Amino acid sequence: MGKTNKTVGRNASEQQLIDSISKDNPHIFAFWETLTDKDKDALIADLQSVNWEQLCAYYNAASSQSNAQEAVTFSTAEYYPTGNLSQSRTMRQLGAKALSEGKVAFLTVAGGQASRLDYEYPKGCFPISPITKKPLFQIFAEKIRYYSEYYSKQMQWYIMTSDTNYDDTVNFFSKHDYWGLDSRNVTFFRQGMLPAVTSDGKLILSEPHRLFRNPDGHGGILTALMKTGLLDKIKDSGIQYLSYFQVDNPLINMADTTFIGYHILNNMSVTTKVIEKLYPEERLGVIGKKNGINGIIEYSDLPMEMAQERLPNGKLRYGMGSTGVHIFSTDFLTHITQRLPVHCAKKKVISVQQAADGSPVREEVEAIKFETFVFDTIGLADTDKSGFFETNRADEFYPLKNKTGLDSIATCTTGQINAYIRWLIEAGIIDNTEVHKINKAEISPLFAPDRQIFIRQAALERDYIHQCVRTGSAINSEINISKESFRSLGVLFGADHG
Ligand code: UTP
């Protein structure tokens, strides 16, 4: 970082920019003299695109966070429990109506770096279905294909990527012909990239002509949707609700009519799907009020004694964890004007530095990375307009985060197998005594994309399922239900979308 000579720009405006940045960050121009004109253009454009006011605010927030913890009071938040069936029929009907009227679209965040999975491609390309090894993107695409046929509506799917994995993601879809979806109904867009800084607030070079940047977190979806004009387009096309999910969960129930109906019935701005925590230390953000306002409390922010606190019925007081699944009203998103709070993480990154002889060398440096989180939008809604809705983890939530251990390839695979076996039991196809004979099970989303549809479909396709499940009178150790069996809502349930 030892550059002291004045950097000479190629014109007056470039010089002005160089001078202003050189005051605190002269090392950014360490390789200036050796750069080609094209690379100089790239570095200047990179620097011009930095939102300095935002970066300073983020750095100041990071400094104050490390100096003194902001005093936040936590209290519990209400949620709609799974056992509450009082209005479930009305909710299902409202949800199904919204889906069949094209008022719901799907929104996936797929811009993460998947560093814990240690996978070189975008996480959505990871093969994860138990038998046929379908990648996550294929599983979601097939679910959307099914729902589009079922509701007789071409459903839209919006996918956020980062700059880094945009091309790989789009090419993967093209290579697989969008798994039968019409490519016009799939929209990819890029999230922003934020410069990281050193602990003393200096910019970092990742290349002699490029700043180090990282994706701006899943909360970047807000800025990206607004900046690209996509949010207005979505709203103008009559879409009122966005069913938001992360790229890592193959069991996602993305068109859950009761969940969508709950959101509509209660005129919510944002509704979050929650599950019961397994144990106090589980690394899951929990629902709660922060200074009286609904939100998600990160597991690292909840003091252990609060995490362990139990209600008289034995359940954890802060026991409902977020699945990262939300329904957003597009109207609410278009009216958000506040910036989401910043979250900082100290991470080692590779930086290009200048060796004594002036040549570039790559070194690991400690950086502060800035991100925003989508669940902080909950705090921007009026508290009576943000809801929490409980679901059953075993049917819907086995995220793929790590290579091994918790939330890993193994647990995600077993989670799917167990869910499918349970669906078979619920549909009366097998009974509990037969479960031990089954090693693997998979139900294609093209046969049934969720539990509720599977149970109905099973009644219509008993012979086919029986064939998949048994060879003669014996249970197959591998059960693969893969037939395509689209049936429209009208044919199955008549007018009430029951
Ligand atoms: P995670 O928090 O699991 O992070 O993201 P990750 O980047 O995928 O994985 P690690 O931490 O590097 O191992 C949750 C969801 O948010 C998306 C991810 O793609 C995933 O669907 N995400 C995360 C983004 O879209 N952009 C980001 O900047 C961060």
XYZ file of C-alpha atoms in Angstrom, residues 24-458:
435
model
C -7.624 8.107 2.018
C -6.983 5.315 -0.473
C -3.816 6.030 -2.524
C -3.114 2.277 -2.797
C -6.082 1.922 -5.154
C -3.901 3.520 -7.840
C -0.803 1.466 -7.051
C -0.839 -0.141 -10.522
C -2.212 2.850 -12.447
C 0.908 3.456 -14.512
C 0.995 -0.180 -15.647
C -2.696 -0.448 -16.590
C -3.871 -0.454 -20.195
C -6.341 2.283 -21.168
C -9.123 -0.301 -21.064
C -8.211 -1.290 -17.510
C -7.914 2.358 -16.457
C -11.444 2.893 -17.837
C -12.618 -0.132 -15.859
C -11.094 1.096 -12.591
C -12.506 4.590 -13.040
C -15.964 3.209 -13.853
C -15.736 0.927 -10.823
C -14.873 3.850 -8.536
C -17.551 6.072 -10.054
C -20.184 3.459 -9.334
C -19.451 3.371 -5.593
C -22.166 4.950 -3.474
C -19.750 6.724 -1.102
C -22.403 8.113 1.171
C -23.864 4.630 1.670
C -20.446 3.027 2.120
C -19.482 5.582 4.790
C -22.790 5.040 6.580
C -22.202 1.268 6.507
C -18.657 1.608 7.790
C -19.778 3.942 10.585
C -22.504 1.473 11.504
C -19.905 -1.341 11.558
C -17.621 0.715 13.814
C -20.384 1.639 16.235
C -21.626 -1.983 16.296
C -18.213 -3.206 17.341
C -17.796 -0.445 19.926
C -21.123 -0.691 21.708
C -24.071 -3.044 21.240
C -27.153 -1.022 20.433
C -29.672 -1.492 23.255
C -32.509 -3.569 21.823
C -35.307 -5.010 23.915
C -36.640 -8.358 22.734
C -40.142 -9.620 23.379
C -42.203 -12.422 21.869
C -44.316 -12.125 18.730
C -47.642 -13.740 17.845
C -47.909 -16.365 15.135
C -50.625 -18.364 13.425
C -50.118 -21.954 14.637
C -50.477 -25.061 12.447
C -53.248 -26.452 14.655
C -55.544 -23.467 14.010
C -58.005 -24.653 11.414
C -60.693 -22.054 12.063
C -60.392 -20.211 8.778
C -58.254 -22.590 6.844
C -60.864 -23.344 4.180
C -61.407 -19.640 3.501
C -57.633 -19.142 3.356
C -57.144 -22.051 0.949
C -59.826 -20.687 -1.308
C -58.364 -17.174 -1.260
C -54.869 -18.511 -1.976
C -56.045 -20.742 -4.827
C -58.090 -17.898 -6.308
C -55.100 -15.543 -6.272
C -52.929 -18.215 -7.924
C -55.494 -18.987 -10.603
C -55.997 -15.286 -11.322
C -52.270 -14.772 -11.903
C -51.880 -12.516 -8.876
C -48.998 -14.538 -7.442
C -45.457 -14.828 -8.848
C -42.411 -16.657 -7.524
C -39.254 -14.923 -6.406
C -36.023 -16.802 -5.677
C -32.794 -15.457 -4.248
C -29.888 -17.336 -5.789
C -27.036 -14.869 -5.546
C -25.314 -16.436 -2.545
C -21.740 -17.628 -2.650
C -22.454 -21.138 -1.305
C -19.094 -21.043 0.438
C -20.172 -23.520 3.124
C -21.213 -26.048 0.490
C -17.860 -25.575 -1.211
C -19.413 -26.012 -4.677
C -17.932 -24.289 -7.680
C -21.229 -23.686 -9.539
C -24.313 -21.762 -8.401
C -26.004 -23.634 -5.543
C -29.179 -24.061 -7.624
C -27.227 -26.374 -9.967
C -26.454 -28.798 -7.132
C -27.986 -32.258 -7.752
C -30.047 -33.043 -4.665
C -33.180 -35.113 -5.309
C -32.665 -38.501 -3.629
C -32.851 -40.867 -6.626
C -32.775 -38.991 -9.929
C -30.401 -36.316 -8.607
C -32.332 -33.386 -9.992
C -30.688 -30.046 -9.303
C -32.480 -27.539 -7.097
C -33.351 -25.298 -10.063
C -34.986 -28.237 -11.867
C -37.063 -29.122 -8.805
C -38.363 -25.539 -8.584
C -38.916 -25.306 -12.352
C -40.947 -28.523 -12.352
C -43.041 -27.334 -9.415
C -43.806 -24.100 -11.272
C -44.610 -26.067 -14.437
C -47.059 -28.157 -12.461
C -48.741 -25.166 -10.809
C -48.984 -23.345 -14.132
C -50.918 -26.289 -15.589
C -52.904 -26.846 -12.412
C -54.079 -23.246 -12.186
C -54.236 -22.819 -15.975
C -52.055 -19.750 -15.669
C -48.523 -19.175 -16.923
C -46.787 -18.278 -13.671
C -43.881 -15.894 -13.564
C -40.607 -16.745 -11.851
C -38.087 -14.040 -10.916
C -34.603 -15.163 -9.983
C -31.986 -12.929 -8.411
C -28.349 -13.857 -9.017
C -25.127 -12.072 -8.201
C -22.819 -10.592 -10.838
C -20.571 -13.567 -10.279
C -23.078 -16.362 -10.871
C -25.430 -14.683 -13.375
C -23.953 -16.236 -16.528
C -23.575 -19.711 -15.035
C -27.177 -19.611 -13.832
C -28.692 -18.428 -17.111
C -26.576 -20.883 -19.124
C -27.676 -23.746 -16.874
C -31.333 -22.946 -17.563
C -30.673 -22.660 -21.316
C -28.720 -25.893 -21.420
C -31.687 -27.705 -19.864
C -34.285 -25.893 -21.946
C -35.753 -24.383 -18.777
C -37.039 -27.894 -17.910
C -40.127 -27.273 -19.977
C -40.968 -23.779 -18.717
C -41.440 -21.028 -21.273
C -38.269 -18.929 -20.979
C -40.408 -15.793 -21.348
C -41.860 -16.558 -17.931
C -38.478 -16.719 -16.205
C -36.686 -13.441 -15.471
C -33.148 -13.263 -14.138
C -31.840 -10.101 -12.548
C -28.657 -9.164 -10.758
C -28.250 -7.997 -7.194
C -25.810 -5.233 -6.310
C -22.214 -5.760 -5.248
C -20.837 -3.736 -2.345
C -17.173 -2.897 -1.815
C -15.683 -4.457 1.303
C -13.209 -2.477 3.417
C -10.374 -3.247 5.804
C -10.951 -2.784 9.522
C -9.538 0.755 9.229
C -11.957 1.565 6.445
C -9.684 1.272 3.407
C -10.891 -0.011 0.043
C -9.464 -3.319 -1.202
C -8.278 -4.241 -4.705
C -9.215 -7.695 -6.017
C -7.360 -7.041 -9.303
C -4.977 -4.208 -10.217
C -7.954 -2.509 -11.923
C -10.872 -3.744 -9.801
C -12.235 -3.193 -6.294
C -13.072 -6.170 -4.149
C -16.852 -6.418 -3.875
C -19.255 -8.963 -2.486
C -22.970 -9.508 -3.218
C -25.080 -7.146 -1.095
C -27.009 -9.904 0.721
C -30.490 -11.266 0.045
C -31.813 -7.891 1.186
C -30.247 -6.598 -2.039
C -33.388 -7.861 -3.724
C -35.221 -4.689 -2.746
C -32.742 -2.319 -4.393
C -32.335 -4.638 -7.376
C -36.089 -4.914 -7.978
C -36.452 -1.156 -7.738
C -33.343 -0.149 -9.689
C -34.105 -2.426 -12.623
C -37.697 -1.181 -12.794
C -38.765 -4.809 -12.380
C -40.931 -4.142 -9.343
C -43.046 -1.611 -11.246
C -43.329 -4.022 -14.166
C -44.378 -6.825 -11.824
C -47.004 -4.652 -10.201
C -48.264 -3.276 -13.496
C -48.760 -6.805 -14.772
C -51.312 -7.424 -12.024
C -49.082 -9.434 -9.694
C -50.054 -8.542 -6.137
C -48.113 -11.130 -4.186
C -44.580 -12.453 -4.431
C -43.920 -15.897 -3.028
C -40.278 -15.553 -1.954
C -37.945 -18.468 -1.249
C -34.260 -19.237 -1.027
C -32.463 -21.412 -3.531
C -31.454 -24.019 -0.968
C -34.650 -25.856 0.017
C -35.963 -28.610 -2.303
C -39.067 -29.130 -0.147
C -40.258 -25.549 -0.576
C -44.048 -25.330 -0.725
C -44.027 -22.256 -2.925
C -47.730 -22.207 -3.798
C -49.104 -22.959 -0.338
C -52.712 -21.837 -0.673
C -53.326 -21.571 3.086
C -50.202 -19.461 3.624
C -51.026 -17.152 0.715
C -54.660 -17.036 1.829
C -53.644 -16.109 5.388
C -51.645 -13.204 3.963
C -54.564 -12.020 1.822
C -57.267 -12.514 4.458
C -55.319 -10.461 6.992
C -54.289 -7.830 4.474
C -50.622 -8.338 5.327
C -47.635 -6.520 3.857
C -45.293 -9.405 4.577
C -45.912 -12.859 6.031
C -43.126 -15.189 7.111
C -43.288 -18.961 7.353
C -41.956 -20.254 10.653
C -41.170 -23.619 12.212
C -40.617 -24.792 15.737
C -36.971 -24.736 16.794
C -35.566 -28.158 17.634
C -33.335 -27.053 20.512
C -32.285 -23.717 22.065
C -28.890 -23.553 20.371
C -30.218 -24.290 16.877
C -28.760 -21.721 14.498
C -32.054 -20.355 13.274
C -33.235 -16.757 13.484
C -36.352 -16.597 15.656
C -39.405 -14.409 15.445
C -39.826 -11.744 18.079
C -40.330 -8.071 18.610
C -37.305 -5.796 18.637
C -38.152 -2.677 20.608
C -41.813 -3.584 20.116
C -41.590 -4.106 16.350
C -41.999 -7.506 14.668
C -38.841 -8.944 13.178
C -36.395 -11.814 13.049
C -33.851 -12.006 15.844
C -30.644 -13.568 14.580
C -29.488 -16.541 16.643
C -26.226 -14.761 17.388
C -28.136 -11.749 18.813
C -30.413 -13.690 21.169
C -28.811 -14.049 24.601
C -28.456 -17.725 25.549
C -30.607 -17.377 28.671
C -33.446 -16.058 26.489
C -32.876 -18.780 23.891
C -33.223 -21.377 26.673
C -36.256 -19.826 28.366
C -39.305 -22.112 28.387
C -43.048 -21.519 28.679
C -45.098 -23.398 31.294
C -46.043 -25.900 28.538
C -42.355 -26.730 28.055
C -42.000 -25.022 24.682
C -39.256 -22.490 24.074
C -40.417 -18.916 24.637
C -38.440 -17.826 21.575
C -39.151 -21.080 19.805
C -40.344 -20.177 16.321
C -37.599 -20.054 13.713
C -37.725 -18.396 10.316
C -37.548 -20.564 7.188
C -36.603 -17.626 4.975
C -39.918 -18.030 3.159
C -42.130 -14.975 2.780
C -45.141 -13.651 0.949
C -44.689 -9.996 0.029
C -47.422 -7.680 -1.173
C -46.014 -5.855 -4.182
C -47.848 -2.749 -3.042
C -45.871 -2.793 0.222
C -42.523 -3.268 -1.542
C -43.105 -0.346 -3.897
C -43.756 1.939 -0.935
C -40.568 1.138 0.990
C -38.385 4.207 1.102
C -36.122 3.426 4.044
C -32.793 1.721 3.606
C -32.471 -1.733 5.171
C -30.075 -1.862 8.130
C -26.602 -3.111 7.336
C -25.096 -6.319 8.711
C -21.330 -6.681 8.806
C -19.192 -9.790 8.756
C -15.446 -10.010 9.177
C -14.093 -12.393 6.534
C -10.719 -13.110 4.977
C -10.568 -12.087 1.327
C -7.855 -12.210 -1.314
C -6.475 -8.805 -2.161
C -3.949 -7.660 -4.731
C -1.107 -5.723 -3.162
C 2.103 -4.218 -4.462
C 5.328 -6.120 -3.780
C 8.585 -4.235 -3.131
C 9.487 -4.454 -6.832
C 6.100 -2.998 -7.770
C 4.619 -6.255 -9.103
C 1.173 -7.449 -7.978
C 1.017 -10.116 -5.247
C -2.086 -11.783 -3.846
C -2.496 -11.803 -0.108
C -5.225 -12.695 2.338
C -6.539 -9.681 4.244
C -9.204 -9.347 6.896
C -12.167 -7.465 5.433
C -15.486 -6.139 6.636
C -18.190 -7.297 4.244
C -21.507 -5.449 4.193
C -24.846 -7.114 3.520
C -28.528 -6.409 3.968
C -31.072 -9.074 4.905
C -34.495 -9.447 3.359
C -36.179 -10.261 6.674
C -35.454 -6.724 7.879
C -38.317 -5.625 5.611
C -40.599 -7.078 8.324
C -39.570 -4.212 10.580
C -40.579 -1.724 7.895
C -44.176 -2.935 7.798
C -46.766 -1.740 10.278
C -46.732 -4.337 13.047
C -50.337 -5.381 12.368
C -49.332 -5.911 8.732
C -46.524 -8.376 9.313
C -47.568 -11.917 10.069
C -45.927 -15.180 11.081
C -47.420 -18.450 9.915
C -46.340 -21.802 11.292
C -45.707 -24.837 9.141
C -44.451 -28.372 9.634
C -40.670 -28.532 9.246
C -40.691 -32.208 8.306
C -42.784 -31.532 5.197
C -41.235 -28.304 4.014
C -37.813 -27.378 5.330
C -34.552 -29.177 4.700
C -32.134 -26.517 3.440
C -28.833 -27.361 1.821
C -26.157 -25.231 3.452
C -23.139 -27.356 4.311
C -21.191 -30.132 2.694
C -21.380 -32.286 5.824
C -22.938 -32.111 9.281
C -25.997 -29.956 9.955
C -28.122 -28.804 6.995
C -25.909 -30.808 4.674
C -26.207 -32.891 1.535
C -26.988 -35.922 3.736
C -29.636 -34.265 5.942
C -31.288 -32.593 2.953
C -31.469 -35.937 1.120
C -32.815 -37.840 4.140
C -35.266 -35.018 4.841
C -36.737 -35.375 1.347
C -36.922 -39.174 1.601
C -38.680 -39.010 4.966
C -41.120 -36.373 3.745
C -42.047 -38.472 0.704
C -42.475 -41.583 2.844
C -44.797 -39.645 5.142
C -46.848 -38.468 2.181
C -47.195 -42.115 1.079
C -48.375 -43.079 4.562
C -50.842 -40.189 4.719
C -52.243 -41.155 1.347
C -52.790 -44.679 2.688
C -50.335 -46.256 0.212
C -48.011 -47.794 2.792
C -48.191 -48.149 6.548
C -45.719 -47.540 9.341
C -44.667 -51.171 9.542
C -43.353 -51.049 5.964
C -41.199 -47.949 6.291
C -38.041 -49.792 7.294
C -38.020 -51.613 3.926
C -37.621 -48.356 2.011
C -34.125 -46.963 1.453
C -34.973 -44.134 -0.895
C -38.095 -42.402 -2.096
C -38.654 -39.573 -4.543
C -41.821 -37.967 -5.836
C -41.384 -35.893 -8.956
C -42.860 -32.382 -8.767
C -44.383 -33.218 -12.165
C -46.472 -35.881 -10.400
C -47.304 -33.733 -7.364
C -45.398 -30.619 -6.268
C -46.570 -30.582 -2.644
C -48.105 -32.774 0.037
C -51.668 -31.566 -0.368
C -51.705 -32.205 -4.102
C -49.964 -35.556 -3.657
C -52.662 -36.812 -1.335
C -55.380 -35.864 -3.802
C -53.423 -37.161 -6.767
C -52.746 -40.449 -5.020
